[in-house]
Tab-separated table of C-alpha atoms in Angstrom:
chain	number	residue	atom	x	y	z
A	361	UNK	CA	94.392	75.305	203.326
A	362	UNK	CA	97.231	72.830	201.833
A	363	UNK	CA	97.276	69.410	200.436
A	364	UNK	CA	100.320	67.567	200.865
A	365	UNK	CA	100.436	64.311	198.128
A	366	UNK	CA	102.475	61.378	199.376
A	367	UNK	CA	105.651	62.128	196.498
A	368	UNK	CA	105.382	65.997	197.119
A	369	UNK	CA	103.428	68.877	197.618
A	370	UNK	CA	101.833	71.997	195.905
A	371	UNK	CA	100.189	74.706	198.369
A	372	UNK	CA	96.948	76.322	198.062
A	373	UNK	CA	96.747	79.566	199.660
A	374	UNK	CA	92.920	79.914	199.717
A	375	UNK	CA	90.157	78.522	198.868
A	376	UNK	CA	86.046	78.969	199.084
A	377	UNK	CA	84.076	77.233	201.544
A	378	UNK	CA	81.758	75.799	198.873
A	379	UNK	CA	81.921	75.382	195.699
A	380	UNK	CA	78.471	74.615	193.128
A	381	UNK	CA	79.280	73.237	189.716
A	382	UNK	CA	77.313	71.974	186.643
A	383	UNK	CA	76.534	68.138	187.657
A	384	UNK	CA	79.793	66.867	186.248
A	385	UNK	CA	80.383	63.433	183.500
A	386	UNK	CA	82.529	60.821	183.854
A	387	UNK	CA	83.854	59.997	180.141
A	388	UNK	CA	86.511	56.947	181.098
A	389	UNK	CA	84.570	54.368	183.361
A	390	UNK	CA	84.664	50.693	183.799
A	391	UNK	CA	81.588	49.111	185.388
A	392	UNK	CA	82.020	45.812	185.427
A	393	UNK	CA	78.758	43.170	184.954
A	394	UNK	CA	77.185	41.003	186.959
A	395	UNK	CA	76.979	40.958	190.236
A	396	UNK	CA	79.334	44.384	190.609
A	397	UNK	CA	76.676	46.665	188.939
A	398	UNK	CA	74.708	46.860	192.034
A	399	UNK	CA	77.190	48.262	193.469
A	400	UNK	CA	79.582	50.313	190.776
A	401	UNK	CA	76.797	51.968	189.165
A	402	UNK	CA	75.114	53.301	192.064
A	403	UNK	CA	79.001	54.620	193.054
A	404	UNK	CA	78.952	56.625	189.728
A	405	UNK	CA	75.325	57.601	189.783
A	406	UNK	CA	75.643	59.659	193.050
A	407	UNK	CA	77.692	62.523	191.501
A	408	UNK	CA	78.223	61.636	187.460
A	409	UNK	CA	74.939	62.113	185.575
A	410	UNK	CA	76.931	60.221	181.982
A	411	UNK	CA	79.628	58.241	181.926
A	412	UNK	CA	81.790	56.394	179.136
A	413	UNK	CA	81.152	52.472	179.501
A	414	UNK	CA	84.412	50.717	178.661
A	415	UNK	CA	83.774	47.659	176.823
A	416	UNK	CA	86.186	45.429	177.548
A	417	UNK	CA	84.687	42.656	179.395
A	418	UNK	CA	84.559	38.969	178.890
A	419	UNK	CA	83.378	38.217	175.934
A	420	UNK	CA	84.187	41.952	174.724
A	421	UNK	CA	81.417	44.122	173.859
A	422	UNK	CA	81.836	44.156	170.031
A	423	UNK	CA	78.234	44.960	168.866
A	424	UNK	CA	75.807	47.419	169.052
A	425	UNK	CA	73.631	44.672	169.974
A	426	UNK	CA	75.800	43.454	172.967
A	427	UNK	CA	76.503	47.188	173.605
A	428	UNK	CA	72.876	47.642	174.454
A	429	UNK	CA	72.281	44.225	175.992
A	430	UNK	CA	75.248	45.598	178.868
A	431	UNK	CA	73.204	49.456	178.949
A	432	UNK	CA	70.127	47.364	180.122
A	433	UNK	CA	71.963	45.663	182.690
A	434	UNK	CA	73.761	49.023	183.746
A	435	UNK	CA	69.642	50.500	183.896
A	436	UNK	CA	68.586	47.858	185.853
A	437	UNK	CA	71.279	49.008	189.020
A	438	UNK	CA	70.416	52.536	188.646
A	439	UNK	CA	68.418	53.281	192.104
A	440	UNK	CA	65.063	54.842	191.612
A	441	UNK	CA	66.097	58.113	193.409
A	442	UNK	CA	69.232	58.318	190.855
A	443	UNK	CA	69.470	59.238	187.207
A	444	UNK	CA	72.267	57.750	185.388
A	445	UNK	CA	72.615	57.940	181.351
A	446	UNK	CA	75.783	55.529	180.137
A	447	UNK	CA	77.144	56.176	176.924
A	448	UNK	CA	78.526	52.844	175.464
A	449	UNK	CA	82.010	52.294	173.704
A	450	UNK	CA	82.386	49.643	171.556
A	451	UNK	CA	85.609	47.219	171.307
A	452	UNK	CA	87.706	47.850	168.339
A	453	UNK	CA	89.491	44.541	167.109
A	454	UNK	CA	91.002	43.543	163.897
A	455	UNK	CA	87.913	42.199	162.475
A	456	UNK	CA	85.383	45.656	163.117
A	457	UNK	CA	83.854	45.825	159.652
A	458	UNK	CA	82.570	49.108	158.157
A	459	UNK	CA	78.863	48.250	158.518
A	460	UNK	CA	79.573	47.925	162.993
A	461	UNK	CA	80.928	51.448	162.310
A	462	UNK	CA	77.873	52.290	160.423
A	463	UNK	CA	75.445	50.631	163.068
A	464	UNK	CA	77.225	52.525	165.724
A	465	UNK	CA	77.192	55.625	164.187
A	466	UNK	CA	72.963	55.253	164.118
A	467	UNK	CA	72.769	54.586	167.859
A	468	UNK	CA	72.240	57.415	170.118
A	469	UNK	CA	73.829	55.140	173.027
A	470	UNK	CA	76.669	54.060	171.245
A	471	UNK	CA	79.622	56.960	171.846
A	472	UNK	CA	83.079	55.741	169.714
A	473	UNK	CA	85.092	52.597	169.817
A	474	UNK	CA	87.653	51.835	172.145
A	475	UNK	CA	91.105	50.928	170.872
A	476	UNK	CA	92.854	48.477	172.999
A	477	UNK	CA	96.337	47.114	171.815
A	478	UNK	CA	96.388	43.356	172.303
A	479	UNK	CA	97.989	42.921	175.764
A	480	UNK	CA	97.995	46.376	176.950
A	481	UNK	CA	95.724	46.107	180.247
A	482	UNK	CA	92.881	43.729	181.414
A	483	UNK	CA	90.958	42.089	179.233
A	484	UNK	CA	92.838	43.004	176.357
A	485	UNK	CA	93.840	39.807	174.502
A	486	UNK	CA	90.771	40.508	171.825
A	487	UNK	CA	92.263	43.974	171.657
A	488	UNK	CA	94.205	45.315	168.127
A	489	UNK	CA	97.178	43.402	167.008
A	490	UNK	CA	98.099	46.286	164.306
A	491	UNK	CA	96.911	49.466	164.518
A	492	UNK	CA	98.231	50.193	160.877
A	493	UNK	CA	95.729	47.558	159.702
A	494	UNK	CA	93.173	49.429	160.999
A	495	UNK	CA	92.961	52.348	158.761
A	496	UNK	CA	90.341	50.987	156.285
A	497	UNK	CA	87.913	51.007	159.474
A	498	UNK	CA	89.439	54.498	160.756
A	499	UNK	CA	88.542	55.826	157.514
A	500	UNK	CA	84.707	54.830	157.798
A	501	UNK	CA	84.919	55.955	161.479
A	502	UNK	CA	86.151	59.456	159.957
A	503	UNK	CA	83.126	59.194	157.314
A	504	UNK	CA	80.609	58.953	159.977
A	505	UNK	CA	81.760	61.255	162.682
A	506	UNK	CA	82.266	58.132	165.493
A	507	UNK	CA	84.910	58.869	167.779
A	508	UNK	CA	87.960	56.400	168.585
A	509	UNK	CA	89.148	56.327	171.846
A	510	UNK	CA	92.519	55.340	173.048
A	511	UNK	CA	94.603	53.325	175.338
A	512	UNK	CA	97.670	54.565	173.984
A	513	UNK	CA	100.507	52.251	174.696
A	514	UNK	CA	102.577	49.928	172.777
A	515	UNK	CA	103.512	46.478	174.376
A	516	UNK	CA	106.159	45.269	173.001
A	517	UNK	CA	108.435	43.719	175.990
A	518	UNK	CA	111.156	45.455	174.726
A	519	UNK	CA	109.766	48.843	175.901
A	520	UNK	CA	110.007	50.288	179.017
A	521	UNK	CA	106.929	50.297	180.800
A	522	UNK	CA	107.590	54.180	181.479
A	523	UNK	CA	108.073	54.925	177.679
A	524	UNK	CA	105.126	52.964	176.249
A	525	UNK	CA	103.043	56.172	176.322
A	526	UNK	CA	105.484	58.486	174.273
A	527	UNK	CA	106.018	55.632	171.565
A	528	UNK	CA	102.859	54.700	171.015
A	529	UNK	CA	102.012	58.145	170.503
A	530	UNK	CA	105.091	58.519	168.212
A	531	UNK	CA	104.633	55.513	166.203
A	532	UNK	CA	100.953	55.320	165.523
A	533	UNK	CA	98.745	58.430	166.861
A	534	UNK	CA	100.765	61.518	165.471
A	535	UNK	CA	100.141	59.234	162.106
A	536	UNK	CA	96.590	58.268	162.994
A	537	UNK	CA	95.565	62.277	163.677
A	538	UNK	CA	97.335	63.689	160.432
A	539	UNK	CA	96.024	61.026	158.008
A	540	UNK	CA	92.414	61.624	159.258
A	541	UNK	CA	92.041	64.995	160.389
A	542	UNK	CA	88.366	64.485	160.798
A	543	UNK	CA	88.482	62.059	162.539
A	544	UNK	CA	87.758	62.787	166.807
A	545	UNK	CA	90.161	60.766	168.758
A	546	UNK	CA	90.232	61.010	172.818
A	547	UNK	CA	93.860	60.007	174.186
A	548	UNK	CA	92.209	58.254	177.239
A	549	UNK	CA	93.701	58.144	181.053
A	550	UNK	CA	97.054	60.485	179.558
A	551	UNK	CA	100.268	60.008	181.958
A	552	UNK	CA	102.998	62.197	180.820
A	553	UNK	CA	104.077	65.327	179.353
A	554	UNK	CA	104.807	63.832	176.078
A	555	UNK	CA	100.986	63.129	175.957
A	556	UNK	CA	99.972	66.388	177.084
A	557	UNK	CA	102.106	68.303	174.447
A	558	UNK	CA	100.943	66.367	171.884
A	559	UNK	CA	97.389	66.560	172.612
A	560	UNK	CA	97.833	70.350	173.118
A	561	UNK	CA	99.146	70.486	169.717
A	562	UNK	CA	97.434	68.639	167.746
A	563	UNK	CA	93.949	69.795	165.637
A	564	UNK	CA	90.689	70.013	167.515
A	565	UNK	CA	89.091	67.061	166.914
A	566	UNK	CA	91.989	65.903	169.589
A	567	UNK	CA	91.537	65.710	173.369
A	568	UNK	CA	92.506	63.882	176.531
A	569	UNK	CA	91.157	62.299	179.760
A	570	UNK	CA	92.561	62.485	182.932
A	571	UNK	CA	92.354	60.408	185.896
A	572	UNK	CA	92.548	61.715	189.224
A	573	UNK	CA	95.445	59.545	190.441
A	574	UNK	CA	97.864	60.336	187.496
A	575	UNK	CA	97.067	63.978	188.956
A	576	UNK	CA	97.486	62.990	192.732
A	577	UNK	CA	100.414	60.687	192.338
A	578	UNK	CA	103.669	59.323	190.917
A	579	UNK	CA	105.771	56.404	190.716
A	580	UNK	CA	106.871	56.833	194.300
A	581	UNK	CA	103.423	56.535	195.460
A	582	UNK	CA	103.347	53.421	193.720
A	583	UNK	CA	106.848	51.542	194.627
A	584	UNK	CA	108.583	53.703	197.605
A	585	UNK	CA	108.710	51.949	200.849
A	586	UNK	CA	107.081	49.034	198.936
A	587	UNK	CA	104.831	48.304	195.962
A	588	UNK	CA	100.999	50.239	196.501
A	589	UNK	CA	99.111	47.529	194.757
A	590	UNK	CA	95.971	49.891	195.570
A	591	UNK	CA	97.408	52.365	193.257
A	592	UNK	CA	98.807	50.593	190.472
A	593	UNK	CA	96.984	51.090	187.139
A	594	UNK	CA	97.925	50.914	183.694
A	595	UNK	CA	99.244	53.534	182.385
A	596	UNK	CA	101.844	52.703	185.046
A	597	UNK	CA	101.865	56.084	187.257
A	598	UNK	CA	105.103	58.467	185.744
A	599	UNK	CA	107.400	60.664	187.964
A	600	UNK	CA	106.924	63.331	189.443
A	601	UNK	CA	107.578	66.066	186.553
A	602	UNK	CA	105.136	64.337	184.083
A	603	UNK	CA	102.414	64.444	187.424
A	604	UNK	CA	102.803	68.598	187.644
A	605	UNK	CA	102.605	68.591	183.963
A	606	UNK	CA	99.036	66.554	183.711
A	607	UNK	CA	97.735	69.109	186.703
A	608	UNK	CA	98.779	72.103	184.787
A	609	UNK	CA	97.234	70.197	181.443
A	610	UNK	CA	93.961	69.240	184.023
A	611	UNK	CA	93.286	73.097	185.516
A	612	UNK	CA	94.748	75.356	182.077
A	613	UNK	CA	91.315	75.703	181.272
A	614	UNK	CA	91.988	74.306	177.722
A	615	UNK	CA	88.873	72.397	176.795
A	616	UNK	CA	90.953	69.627	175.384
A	617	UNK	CA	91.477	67.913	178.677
A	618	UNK	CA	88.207	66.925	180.534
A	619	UNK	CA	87.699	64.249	183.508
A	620	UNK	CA	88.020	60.294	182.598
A	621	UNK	CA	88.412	58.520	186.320
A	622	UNK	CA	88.969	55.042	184.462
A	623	UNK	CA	87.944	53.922	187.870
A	624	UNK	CA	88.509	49.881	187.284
A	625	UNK	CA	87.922	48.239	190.216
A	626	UNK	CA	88.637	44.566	191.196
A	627	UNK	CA	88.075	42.068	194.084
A	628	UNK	CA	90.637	42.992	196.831
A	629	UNK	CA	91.915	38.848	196.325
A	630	UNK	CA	92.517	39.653	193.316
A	631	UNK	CA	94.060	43.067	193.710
A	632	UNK	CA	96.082	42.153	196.496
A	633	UNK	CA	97.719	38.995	194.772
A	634	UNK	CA	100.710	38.255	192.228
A	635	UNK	CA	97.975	38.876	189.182
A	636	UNK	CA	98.333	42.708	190.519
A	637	UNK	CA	95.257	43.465	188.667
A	638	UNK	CA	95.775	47.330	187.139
A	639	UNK	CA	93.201	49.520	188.118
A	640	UNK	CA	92.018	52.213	190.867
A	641	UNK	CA	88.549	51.758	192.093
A	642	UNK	CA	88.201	55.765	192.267
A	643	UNK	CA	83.917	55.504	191.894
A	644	UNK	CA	83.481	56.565	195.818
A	645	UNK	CA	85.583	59.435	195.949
A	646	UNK	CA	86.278	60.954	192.238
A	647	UNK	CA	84.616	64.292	192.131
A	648	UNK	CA	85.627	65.288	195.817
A	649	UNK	CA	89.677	64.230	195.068
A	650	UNK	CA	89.477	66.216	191.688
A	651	UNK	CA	87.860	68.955	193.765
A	652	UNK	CA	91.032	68.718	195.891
A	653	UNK	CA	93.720	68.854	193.951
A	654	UNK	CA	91.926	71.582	191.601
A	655	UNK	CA	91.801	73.747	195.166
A	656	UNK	CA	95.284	72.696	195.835
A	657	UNK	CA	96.479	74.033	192.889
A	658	UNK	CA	94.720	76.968	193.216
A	659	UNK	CA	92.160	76.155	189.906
A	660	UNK	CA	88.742	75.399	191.617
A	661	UNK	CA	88.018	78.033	189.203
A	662	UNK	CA	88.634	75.727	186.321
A	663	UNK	CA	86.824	72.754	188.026
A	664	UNK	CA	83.586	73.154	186.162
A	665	UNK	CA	85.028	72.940	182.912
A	666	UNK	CA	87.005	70.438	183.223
A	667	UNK	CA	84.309	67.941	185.184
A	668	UNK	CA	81.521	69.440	183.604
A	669	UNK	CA	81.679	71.193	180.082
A	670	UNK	CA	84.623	70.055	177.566
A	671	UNK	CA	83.634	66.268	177.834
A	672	UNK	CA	79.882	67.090	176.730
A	673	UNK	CA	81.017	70.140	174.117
A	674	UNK	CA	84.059	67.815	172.771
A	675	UNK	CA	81.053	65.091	172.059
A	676	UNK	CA	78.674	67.273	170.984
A	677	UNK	CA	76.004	66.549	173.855
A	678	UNK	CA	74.192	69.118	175.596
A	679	UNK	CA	75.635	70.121	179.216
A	680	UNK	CA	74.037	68.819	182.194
A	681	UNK	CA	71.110	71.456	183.427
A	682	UNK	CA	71.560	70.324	187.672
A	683	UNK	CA	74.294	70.927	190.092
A	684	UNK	CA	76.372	69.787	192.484
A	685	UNK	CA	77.496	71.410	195.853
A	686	UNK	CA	81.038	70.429	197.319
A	687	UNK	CA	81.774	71.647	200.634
A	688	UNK	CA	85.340	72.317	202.510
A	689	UNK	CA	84.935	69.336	205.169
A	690	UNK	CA	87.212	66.824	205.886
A	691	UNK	CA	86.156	63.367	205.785
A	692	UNK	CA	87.827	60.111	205.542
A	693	UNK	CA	87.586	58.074	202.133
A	694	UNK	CA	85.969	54.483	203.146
A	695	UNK	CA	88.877	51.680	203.812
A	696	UNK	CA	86.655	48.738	202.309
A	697	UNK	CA	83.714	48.617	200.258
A	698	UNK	CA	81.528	45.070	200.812
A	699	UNK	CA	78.872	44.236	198.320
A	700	UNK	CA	77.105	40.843	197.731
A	701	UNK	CA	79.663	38.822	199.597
A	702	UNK	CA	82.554	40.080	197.925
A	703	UNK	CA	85.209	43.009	199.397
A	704	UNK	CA	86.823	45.974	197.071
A	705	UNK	CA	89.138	48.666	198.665
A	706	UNK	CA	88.938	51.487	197.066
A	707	UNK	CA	91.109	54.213	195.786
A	708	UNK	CA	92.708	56.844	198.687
A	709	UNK	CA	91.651	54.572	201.406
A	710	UNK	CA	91.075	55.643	204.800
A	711	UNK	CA	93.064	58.586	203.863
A	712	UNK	CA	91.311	62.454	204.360
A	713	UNK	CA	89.666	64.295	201.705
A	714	UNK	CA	89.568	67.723	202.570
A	715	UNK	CA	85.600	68.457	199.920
A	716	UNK	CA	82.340	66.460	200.102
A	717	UNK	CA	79.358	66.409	198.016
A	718	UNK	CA	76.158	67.571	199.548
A	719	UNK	CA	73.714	65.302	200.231
């Protein structure tokens, strides 16, 4: 069996038929509100039993209070024949006091705070203006054991889009992880090498998401023979050799990478307009395109730890107790997705995928 990706190719030379896994957690996710739920949540549900609620909507979900105000909504979409358990992130902005750290830290549904810089993808404006202002509230974050997550790019316009990653790492996280070692920071939705290393290096308390199309595609997928809009996301996909370096970082085995889809989706009039709108609606077909390149690269044997075990041990939550079955059967990802009147396309459209969940 091979998989051939649109900017390259790496062979598998065998593979099982089936493959049954610990029921797996999504730790990156973006929901949405409103109207969306009904149908984003369900999308999840099917195959993720937890998931990582981003919180930047509009207003931003700065409180514990507005935190669980959005998990009701979320509960309210879960079907009755699903189970779904969302762990909430909190936006970080310049004015997080110590006593929203110390509220957050109290509530079981409340999982870190997301660090945004100002500008750096949708519905960022509120997002942080200086990360080295922020240390007084890292230190109380370090204090009571409440994770920071991180979109880690700079935005200056006078950075390549490509090297916003590596700087941002080199400026403010290698500074951010050795002046609080305690402190647990995820390096969310990583897309190159640089990212990799560093998260490979650094103490424990430091790990990394990744998203299954930084490990299915590059920049050409992206801009060759015209600009993907479907597939543009930010982090901006890299080339090729920082893709083969997040697959070997995804299926090592180390449990410092686990599965983030940072499936964002958007209204395909938005998506498919000058805004561009950054994200991959991956909810419909996550697990089963992990599944593939994992069997592609010959790691299906590393699957389950990466979808299923580092996540929960990195947070300190118990692993899931049910399964999921994947089978070997090609099937053709859905070309639109319509829900209440409104139209999505979603990530790997109408193209195979070569594992399906059970039903």
């Amino acid at each position: 069996m091979s998989t051939n990706f649109a900017a390259g190719s790496f062979q598998a030379t065998h593979s099982p038929s089936s493959i049954t896994i610990t029921r797996p957690d999504d730790w990156h996710l973006h929901l949405r509100d409103g109207n969306m739920l009904g149908m984003t949540v369900p999308a999840t549900a099917r195959t993720f039993h937890r998931a990582v609620i981003m919180p930047n909507l509009v207003p931003p979900v700065t409180t514990v209070e507005l935190a669980l105000a959005y998990r009701e909504r979320i509960m309210a979409a879960v079907p009755t024949d699903m189970t779904f358990d969302p762990r909430m992130a909190l936006y970080l902005t310049q004015d997080t006091t110590a006593e929203t750290v110390r509220a957050a830290a109290q509530e079981s549904h409340v999982i870190g705070f997301k660090l945004y810089p100002a500008g750096a993808t949708t519905n960022s404006a509120a997002g942080v203006r200086s990360v080295a202002d922020m240390a007084p509230v890292l230190e109380v974050m370090q204090e009571e054991g409440v994770p920071l997550l991180v979109h880690g790019e700079v935005t200056e316009p006078e950075i390549d889009i490509f090297d916003r990653e590596k700087v941002f790492i080199d400026r403010y996280l290698q500074p951010i992880t050795e002046k609080f070692p305690r402190l647990k920071v995820v390096l969310e939705h990583i897309t190159t090498k640089d990212a990799a290393d560093f998260v490979a290096a650094a103490h424990d308390g430091v790990a990394a998401t990744l998203t299954p199309q930084h490990i299915l595609m590059n920049r050409n997928d992206l801009l060759v023979g015209g600009v993907h809009v479907h597939n543009y996301c930010l982090p901006v996909l890299k080339r090729r050799t920082h893709q083969e370096a997040l697959q070997k970082a995804a299926m090592s085995g180390n449990p410092k990478f686990f599965l983030g889809t940072d499936s964002a989706p958007h209204v395909r009039e938005k998506k498919e307009t000058a805004c561009g709108c950054a994200g991959c609606f991956s909810a419909f077909t996550a697990i089963e395109l992990y599944a593939q390149a994992f069997a592609a690269g010959n790691a299906l044997d590393k699957l389950e730890g990466f979808a299923s075990h580092f996540g929960a041990d990195f947070y300190g939550i118990p692993r899931n107790q049910d399964t999921i079955t994947l089978h070997a059967e090609t099937w053709q990802a859905p070309t639109i997705v319509e829900h209440g009147g409104e139209t999505w396309v979603p990530y790997w459209a109408g193209r195979d995928i070569h594992w399906r969940v059970a039903v």
